[in-house]
């Protein structure tokens, strides 16, 4: 229809496109705006159609500048549409809704028809929620159906009810007299030692198509069949209780209770002791006697020329003379040692050490002093935290990261060796692993050549018997070859761990809290410093292949250049 100022609108029947036609009126120039064009569209009942805003702006610009007639498409009649999109995991379905612009609207029945055709039957939202979206005049997305995710069950869990071990601190006095057994965790007959939390079944899920989704049902593992020293509680099958007085030990899915053997002393009358549990000796371990305990071992008296070994922690309250001690756990020697050897895979704490060898996988702590002793620790050595002398005199102290003492050496210039920045055990293990890798590589190359030789022979032979033998030999060699590959992977992992430990060596240091006497020799990695004059409170570090001595007090004040020696 034509309106004044030369602008008219036509809705085509076939394409249902809205077309604007303009014929310039040179006699009566009119300034068009978007608002005026929309007003014209409203008056002609076209504003309910879909109108392109970009085309509308272009129309206004063209009408204000054109000198010739033109036509431009500015909109169209659109019907409402709805599309159902299902997520990849089939746990949700989304309705993508486009409203009608002058065309047919989308009804609730149409949406249900789409859902039915898509096969969506589970987790549908309410009809009211769907209609709220259909009443909107803009493109909308609505999650129209949600599946139910499966819920995984949980395995049976085992909760230890064993009391925590309490470790008494080392006393400051030279002599310590602890007579109670608080150092060892014990349980009484009938005491609960473990609780089993039963497995929980999972909950199956369902996707939007109504298909069930499997879930994991927790594994209801029972208590271990090894119930040595324990029983299932009579009033609750999910509890274990001790059947005896003894030492509890955790095992997979259970606890066993080992009896504690208590002896007044170990002598010729009792004989050597080899016991699969904890051992407490209330008196002395006498000359040439041996005690072995599978778990913890406590000696309340003295030990002289004896052998002690245990799979747990070792505690001796009395003095130790000319004896050999070995433990997998921590070692606590409250009375000091003389002319003895002590080995622990864990840490060792001793009141004092004279003419003895001490070897710990982790730390060594000498509360008072070490005299002419050999101390080897995988981590740190600390001397003189308590006591009066607080010194390392003679012998050697060797740790990977740190050796700390109040005083190194003595005024009489006794040779005292201190070494950090290396670990002989790690180096030995590195050499063993590298040799194993070389041997494995050599064997792998040998097997490769054999496999190539067998492959060539199999290709040439026509003898069925020989072919069978060659095939069997080939299979055995391949199994051996893969065995060497697996071993190499294990060795390389071990090497990675060891090299990571060695990387910490750059932080190695020696700390003298009071002084360093003449005759002390300090080695950090490959650098060596021999003291030719007394030094005060100092920290020793390796710096570019040489030892740097820094007065500790000055270092704390931030002036590390003071008292510096190369």
XYZ file of C-alpha atoms in Angstrom:
566
model
C 0.000 0.000 0.000
C 1.308 3.454 -0.889
C 1.565 6.181 1.714
C 2.645 9.750 1.484
C 6.303 10.691 1.018
C 6.756 7.852 -1.515
C 7.205 4.914 0.938
C 5.010 1.798 0.741
C 5.111 -1.801 2.060
C 4.151 -5.050 0.353
C 3.941 -8.590 1.875
C 4.468 -11.129 -0.928
C 2.192 -14.132 -0.941
C 4.676 -16.750 -2.066
C 7.838 -15.932 -0.139
C 5.994 -14.132 2.700
C 8.709 -11.471 2.656
C 7.981 -7.858 3.626
C 9.236 -5.500 0.971
C 9.629 -1.706 1.273
C 9.213 0.294 -1.950
C 10.252 3.915 -2.234
C 9.595 6.541 -4.909
C 11.342 9.910 -4.196
C 9.100 12.996 -4.027
C 11.227 15.938 -5.106
C 8.436 18.408 -4.477
C 7.833 17.417 -0.882
C 11.075 16.264 0.789
C 10.546 14.298 4.024
C 13.180 13.384 6.653
C 12.764 9.693 7.526
C 13.707 8.177 10.911
C 13.494 4.669 12.336
C 10.671 5.801 14.571
C 8.686 7.261 11.660
C 9.131 4.069 9.603
C 8.041 1.912 12.565
C 5.036 4.165 12.985
C 4.161 3.602 9.330
C 4.608 -0.167 9.752
C 2.314 -0.124 12.767
C -0.343 1.868 10.898
C -0.172 -0.644 8.035
C -0.348 -3.594 10.522
C 3.094 -4.971 9.609
C 4.903 -4.402 12.882
C 3.956 -7.848 14.200
C 6.141 -9.419 11.513
C 9.832 -10.090 11.995
C 11.595 -6.833 11.161
C 15.353 -6.778 10.587
C 16.855 -3.861 12.475
C 19.803 -3.683 10.092
C 17.511 -3.566 7.069
C 15.418 -0.908 8.795
C 18.450 1.341 9.317
C 19.495 0.779 5.710
C 15.980 1.707 4.520
C 16.008 4.982 6.478
C 19.424 5.927 5.133
C 18.428 5.072 1.554
C 15.107 6.992 1.724
C 16.915 10.125 2.906
C 19.543 9.993 0.139
C 17.931 8.236 -2.858
C 17.101 10.098 -6.041
C 15.708 7.021 -7.789
C 13.007 4.509 -6.850
C 14.215 1.327 -5.080
C 12.986 -1.777 -3.292
C 14.435 -3.445 -0.187
C 13.461 -6.478 1.875
C 13.116 -5.506 5.546
C 11.318 -8.428 7.197
C 9.272 -11.575 6.848
C 6.454 -13.602 8.280
C 7.799 -16.330 10.528
C 6.163 -19.293 12.186
C 7.174 -20.396 15.648
C 9.614 -23.304 15.834
C 10.923 -25.618 18.493
C 13.898 -27.970 18.389
C 14.784 -30.623 20.941
C 18.548 -31.083 21.463
C 19.773 -34.006 23.584
C 23.166 -33.781 25.304
C 25.909 -36.250 24.403
C 25.550 -38.077 27.691
C 21.763 -38.265 27.159
C 21.245 -36.783 30.613
C 19.463 -33.616 29.497
C 17.230 -32.378 26.687
C 16.948 -28.701 25.726
C 14.075 -26.991 23.916
C 15.334 -24.255 21.606
C 12.274 -22.054 20.984
C 11.864 -19.349 18.338
C 8.616 -17.313 18.663
C 6.159 -16.613 15.828
C 6.234 -13.289 13.920
C 2.883 -13.129 12.212
C 2.816 -16.884 11.579
C 1.606 -20.000 13.319
C 2.411 -20.247 17.023
C 3.868 -23.277 18.795
C 1.488 -24.976 21.202
C 2.021 -27.232 24.186
C 0.690 -30.114 22.113
C 3.319 -29.407 19.456
C 6.069 -29.617 22.088
C 4.727 -32.924 23.439
C 4.656 -34.227 19.878
C 8.345 -33.301 19.454
C 9.224 -35.030 22.725
C 7.367 -38.148 21.681
C 9.113 -38.244 18.309
C 12.501 -37.806 20.020
C 11.681 -40.621 22.457
C 12.153 -38.462 25.565
C 10.104 -39.834 28.425
C 12.006 -39.252 31.690
C 12.584 -36.171 33.835
C 10.191 -33.837 32.008
C 9.426 -30.425 33.483
C 5.852 -29.284 34.108
C 3.509 -28.096 31.335
C 3.287 -24.700 33.038
C 7.033 -24.187 32.717
C 6.831 -25.071 29.017
C 3.934 -22.679 28.429
C 5.800 -19.856 30.183
C 8.513 -20.168 27.541
C 6.017 -20.444 24.669
C 4.479 -17.155 25.754
C 7.761 -15.307 25.374
C 8.410 -13.191 22.279
C 12.092 -13.948 22.088
C 14.327 -16.891 21.274
C 14.721 -19.007 24.388
C 16.447 -22.160 25.540
C 14.891 -24.347 28.205
C 16.120 -27.598 29.721
C 12.950 -29.549 29.228
C 14.072 -32.896 30.661
C 16.774 -34.026 33.066
C 18.069 -37.523 33.671
C 18.930 -38.940 37.069
C 22.698 -39.437 37.468
C 23.787 -42.720 39.021
C 25.232 -42.559 42.529
C 28.245 -44.791 43.141
C 28.272 -46.929 46.225
C 31.155 -47.006 48.692
C 33.350 -49.934 49.633
C 33.442 -51.226 53.152
C 35.822 -49.169 55.262
C 37.908 -50.178 58.230
C 38.467 -47.725 61.081
C 41.249 -48.421 63.550
C 40.286 -47.986 67.207
C 43.840 -48.595 68.428
C 45.041 -45.810 70.772
C 47.810 -43.578 69.443
C 51.348 -44.260 70.584
C 52.603 -41.722 73.164
C 56.315 -40.898 73.070
C 57.835 -39.495 76.249
C 60.313 -36.641 75.671
C 63.971 -37.072 76.537
C 64.610 -35.688 80.025
C 67.340 -33.141 80.636
C 68.923 -35.167 83.455
C 71.697 -37.643 82.686
C 69.713 -40.460 84.279
C 66.115 -41.178 83.423
C 63.847 -43.546 85.303
C 60.622 -44.323 83.426
C 59.101 -47.546 84.714
C 55.649 -47.441 83.213
C 54.790 -48.988 79.838
C 53.261 -45.871 78.358
C 55.842 -46.084 75.585
C 54.109 -49.153 74.102
C 50.500 -49.235 72.960
C 48.714 -52.160 74.574
C 45.107 -53.326 74.589
C 43.142 -55.195 77.196
C 41.072 -58.309 76.696
C 37.666 -57.346 75.275
C 38.833 -53.882 74.122
C 37.499 -52.818 70.714
C 40.340 -52.511 68.186
C 38.607 -52.001 64.822
C 35.265 -50.925 63.402
C 34.020 -52.027 59.987
C 31.752 -49.582 58.156
C 29.636 -51.715 55.782
C 29.566 -50.996 52.071
C 26.802 -48.835 50.663
C 24.945 -49.870 47.540
C 24.872 -47.438 44.682
C 21.765 -45.922 43.111
C 21.041 -46.583 39.449
C 20.486 -43.618 37.195
C 18.155 -42.992 34.259
C 18.673 -40.928 31.104
C 16.038 -38.788 29.375
C 15.094 -41.742 27.155
C 14.118 -43.752 30.222
C 17.087 -46.128 29.959
C 18.599 -47.266 33.258
C 22.266 -46.425 33.920
C 24.318 -48.928 35.874
C 26.170 -47.828 38.999
C 28.990 -49.173 41.142
C 27.808 -51.074 44.185
C 30.323 -50.895 47.019
C 32.430 -53.978 47.729
C 31.379 -55.337 51.108
C 34.766 -56.687 52.176
C 34.634 -58.745 55.393
C 37.209 -58.640 58.177
C 40.512 -60.353 57.445
C 40.541 -64.111 57.976
C 43.659 -63.575 60.089
C 42.107 -62.990 63.508
C 45.067 -63.845 65.686
C 44.389 -62.491 69.159
C 41.020 -60.934 68.222
C 37.356 -61.916 67.981
C 34.295 -60.471 66.281
C 32.242 -58.685 68.934
C 29.249 -60.719 70.087
C 26.817 -57.781 70.081
C 27.942 -56.226 66.779
C 29.473 -58.139 63.871
C 31.092 -54.936 62.561
C 33.515 -54.634 65.494
C 36.699 -56.540 66.354
C 37.706 -56.858 69.985
C 40.935 -58.121 71.501
C 40.891 -61.648 72.858
C 44.048 -61.158 74.911
C 46.209 -58.527 76.564
C 48.840 -57.594 74.006
C 50.170 -55.335 71.273
C 47.783 -54.516 68.381
C 49.134 -54.631 64.814
C 47.194 -53.430 61.767
C 46.821 -55.890 58.883
C 44.809 -55.440 55.661
C 41.118 -55.284 56.634
C 41.800 -56.179 60.214
C 43.918 -56.174 63.360
C 45.877 -58.868 65.092
C 46.938 -58.667 68.740
C 50.332 -60.059 69.613
C 51.018 -60.918 73.209
C 53.607 -58.933 75.162
C 56.242 -61.084 76.729
C 57.346 -59.642 80.078
C 60.574 -60.898 81.638
C 62.331 -59.864 84.849
C 65.689 -60.170 83.066
C 67.434 -62.001 80.237
C 70.190 -64.274 81.501
C 71.281 -67.890 81.355
C 68.163 -68.898 83.238
C 65.762 -67.352 80.725
C 67.899 -68.150 77.692
C 67.952 -66.142 74.471
C 64.605 -64.605 73.546
C 62.956 -64.890 70.112
C 59.342 -63.792 70.397
C 56.683 -63.013 67.702
C 55.320 -59.976 69.523
C 56.397 -57.222 71.899
C 58.948 -57.843 74.607
C 59.445 -55.960 77.888
C 62.488 -56.772 80.019
C 62.071 -55.255 83.461
C 65.727 -55.746 84.390
C 69.070 -56.280 82.629
C 70.116 -58.141 79.508
C 73.261 -59.889 80.634
C 76.530 -60.897 78.997
C 76.321 -62.636 75.582
C 72.515 -62.877 75.616
C 70.251 -62.119 72.622
C 66.726 -60.696 72.446
C 64.606 -60.599 69.268
C 61.081 -59.112 69.211
C 58.846 -59.049 66.170
C 57.281 -55.811 67.418
C 58.552 -53.263 69.994
C 61.307 -54.056 72.474
C 61.741 -52.279 75.838
C 64.673 -52.870 78.178
C 64.254 -51.154 81.561
C 67.689 -52.153 82.871
C 71.233 -52.251 81.506
C 72.591 -54.061 78.461
C 76.113 -55.525 78.464
C 77.784 -57.435 75.620
C 74.401 -58.446 74.214
C 72.469 -58.482 70.925
C 69.115 -56.695 70.666
C 66.939 -56.701 67.533
C 63.306 -55.841 66.888
C 60.887 -55.179 64.030
C 59.380 -52.146 65.788
C 60.784 -49.490 68.107
C 63.618 -50.140 70.553
C 63.829 -48.427 73.938
C 66.567 -48.909 76.556
C 66.429 -47.002 79.854
C 69.730 -48.232 81.292
C 73.323 -48.045 80.078
C 74.638 -50.021 77.104
C 78.127 -51.529 77.018
C 79.825 -53.404 74.164
C 76.512 -54.432 72.568
C 74.851 -54.563 69.159
C 71.377 -53.076 68.634
C 69.222 -53.125 65.499
C 65.629 -51.908 64.925
C 63.300 -51.187 62.034
C 61.621 -48.350 63.964
C 62.852 -45.505 66.171
C 65.530 -46.163 68.779
C 65.545 -44.312 72.129
C 68.538 -44.906 74.411
C 68.095 -42.917 77.616
C 71.204 -44.154 79.420
C 73.874 -43.633 76.748
C 76.141 -46.162 74.992
C 79.761 -47.210 75.159
C 81.748 -49.353 72.683
C 78.532 -50.462 70.961
C 76.910 -50.467 67.531
C 73.353 -49.210 66.878
C 71.494 -49.464 63.546
C 67.981 -48.175 62.756
C 66.057 -47.778 59.518
C 64.360 -44.794 61.166
C 65.782 -42.301 63.720
C 67.991 -42.733 66.771
C 68.058 -40.662 69.962
C 70.753 -41.330 72.564
C 71.823 -39.517 75.743
C 75.550 -39.801 74.906
C 77.853 -41.948 72.805
C 81.399 -43.084 73.577
C 83.552 -45.146 71.187
C 80.425 -46.378 69.381
C 79.027 -46.672 65.861
C 75.546 -45.272 65.204
C 73.787 -45.598 61.856
C 70.289 -44.158 61.197
C 68.212 -44.092 58.043
C 66.814 -40.652 58.965
C 68.138 -38.589 61.922
C 70.533 -39.016 64.846
C 70.072 -36.962 68.007
C 72.745 -37.098 70.734
C 71.348 -35.232 73.704
C 74.703 -34.517 75.391
C 77.975 -35.486 73.676
C 79.615 -37.922 71.265
C 83.198 -39.037 71.999
C 85.319 -40.866 69.408
C 82.192 -42.255 67.765
C 81.169 -42.827 64.142
C 77.763 -41.312 63.388
C 76.095 -41.873 60.010
C 72.626 -40.428 59.214
C 70.600 -40.312 56.014
C 69.294 -36.852 56.886
C 70.580 -34.875 59.917
C 72.781 -35.243 63.005
C 72.157 -33.039 66.054
C 74.486 -33.072 69.078
C 74.122 -31.253 72.387
C 70.459 -30.279 72.585
C 70.519 -31.185 76.276
C 73.154 -32.030 78.850
C 76.320 -30.173 79.855
C 79.113 -31.026 77.406
C 77.112 -30.647 74.140
C 80.073 -31.519 71.952
C 81.369 -33.741 69.175
C 84.893 -34.822 70.109
C 86.912 -37.112 67.851
C 85.465 -39.661 65.465
C 83.267 -38.748 62.513
C 79.770 -37.331 62.006
C 78.458 -37.866 58.468
C 74.970 -36.788 57.315
C 73.492 -35.842 53.967
C 71.925 -32.485 54.876
C 73.102 -31.162 58.232
C 75.378 -31.721 61.209
C 74.777 -29.430 64.187
C 76.600 -29.318 67.518
C 77.362 -26.754 70.184
C 81.091 -27.531 70.047
C 83.226 -29.366 67.485
C 86.529 -30.821 68.729
C 88.396 -30.036 71.904
C 91.186 -27.672 72.944
C 93.728 -30.528 72.827
C 93.232 -30.607 69.034
C 91.746 -34.114 68.783
C 90.993 -34.898 65.135
C 87.261 -34.512 64.598
C 85.754 -35.144 61.160
C 82.440 -33.675 60.002
C 80.988 -34.436 56.602
C 77.761 -33.367 54.846
C 76.572 -33.087 51.251
C 76.826 -36.774 50.402
C 75.245 -40.031 51.370
C 77.333 -43.204 51.050
C 74.237 -45.422 51.060
C 72.568 -43.485 48.233
C 75.783 -43.487 46.200
C 76.162 -47.236 46.694
C 72.545 -47.767 45.620
C 73.068 -45.530 42.561
C 76.083 -47.579 41.523
C 74.132 -50.817 41.961
C 71.185 -49.543 39.907
C 73.385 -48.206 37.100
C 75.268 -51.514 36.955
C 71.948 -53.385 36.815
C 70.763 -51.155 33.945
C 73.978 -51.789 32.011
C 73.680 -55.538 32.565
C 70.020 -55.489 31.494
C 70.792 -53.513 28.329
C 73.522 -56.005 27.479
C 71.106 -58.915 27.935
C 68.415 -57.178 25.880
C 70.842 -56.693 22.977
C 71.859 -60.351 23.197
C 68.221 -61.498 23.127
C 67.459 -59.189 20.183
C 70.188 -60.862 18.150
C 68.897 -64.315 19.105
C 65.337 -63.339 18.104
C 66.587 -62.071 14.740
C 68.517 -65.320 14.219
C 65.455 -67.431 15.120
C 63.241 -65.363 12.818
C 65.649 -65.957 9.922
C 65.750 -69.714 10.620
C 61.943 -69.931 10.830
C 61.669 -68.271 7.432
C 63.958 -70.906 5.861
C 62.973 -74.149 7.575
C 60.329 -76.526 6.236
C 60.684 -79.051 9.058
C 57.515 -78.888 11.177
C 59.261 -80.230 14.291
C 62.080 -77.688 14.029
C 59.558 -74.903 13.386
C 57.682 -75.825 16.579
C 60.886 -75.795 18.631
C 61.916 -72.443 17.170
C 58.469 -70.968 17.945
C 58.627 -72.165 21.574
C 62.137 -70.785 21.976
C 61.032 -67.484 20.436
C 58.170 -67.161 22.959
C 60.488 -67.853 25.922
C 63.005 -65.295 24.704
C 60.284 -62.649 24.229
C 59.036 -63.225 27.785
C 62.583 -62.816 29.081
C 63.033 -59.689 26.960
C 59.871 -58.075 28.388
C 61.001 -59.059 31.888
C 64.203 -57.063 31.368
C 62.178 -54.098 30.061
C 59.977 -54.149 33.206
C 63.072 -54.329 35.407
C 64.576 -51.336 33.605
C 61.411 -49.308 34.205
C 61.635 -50.149 37.923
C 65.345 -49.277 38.066
C 64.740 -45.934 36.315
C 62.014 -45.017 38.798
C 64.369 -45.844 41.666
C 67.084 -43.718 40.063
C 64.694 -40.778 39.709
C 63.860 -40.953 43.423
C 67.516 -41.198 44.452
C 68.589 -38.309 42.226
C 65.760 -36.214 43.702
C 67.204 -36.912 47.155
C 70.683 -35.975 45.953
C 69.308 -32.684 44.613
C 68.836 -31.579 48.220
C 72.578 -31.782 48.816
C 73.088 -28.192 47.649
C 71.411 -27.100 50.903
C 73.845 -29.091 53.073
C 75.473 -27.231 55.971
C 77.375 -27.595 59.234
C 76.299 -25.517 62.240
C 78.515 -24.755 65.236
C 76.365 -23.103 67.896
C 79.321 -22.131 70.127
C 82.772 -22.864 68.642
C 84.971 -25.033 66.433
C 88.304 -26.108 67.894
C 91.607 -26.622 66.088
C 91.893 -30.109 64.625
C 88.346 -30.217 63.276
C 87.995 -31.057 59.590
C 84.790 -30.116 57.786
C 83.919 -31.533 54.374
C 80.895 -30.424 52.334
C 80.537 -32.425 49.113
C 84.124 -32.357 47.743
C 85.245 -29.150 49.499
C 87.344 -29.521 52.683
C 88.160 -27.008 55.412
C 90.799 -27.814 58.063
C 90.601 -25.465 61.027
C 94.013 -24.044 61.923
C 92.579 -21.628 64.456
C 89.537 -21.649 66.727
C 86.276 -20.381 65.194
C 83.311 -18.981 67.021
C 79.632 -19.465 66.353
C 79.535 -20.335 62.646
C 77.622 -21.821 59.734
C 79.551 -23.693 57.035
C 78.227 -24.014 53.466
C 79.665 -25.023 50.112
C 79.957 -22.194 47.589
C 81.355 -22.877 44.102
C 83.505 -25.765 45.186
C 84.847 -24.117 48.337
C 83.641 -23.897 51.920
C 82.250 -20.577 53.071
C 82.326 -19.823 56.783
C 79.746 -17.307 57.967
C 79.555 -16.005 61.494
C 76.050 -17.079 62.468
C 75.255 -14.022 64.586
C 76.186 -11.721 61.717
C 74.185 -13.827 59.295
C 71.139 -13.422 61.481
C 71.670 -9.642 61.342
C 71.829 -9.816 57.558
C 75.578 -9.060 57.252
C 76.891 -12.273 55.759
C 80.132 -10.605 54.646
C 81.427 -10.444 58.227
C 83.865 -13.068 59.429
C 83.893 -14.637 55.972
C 86.620 -17.045 55.049
C 87.367 -19.139 52.001
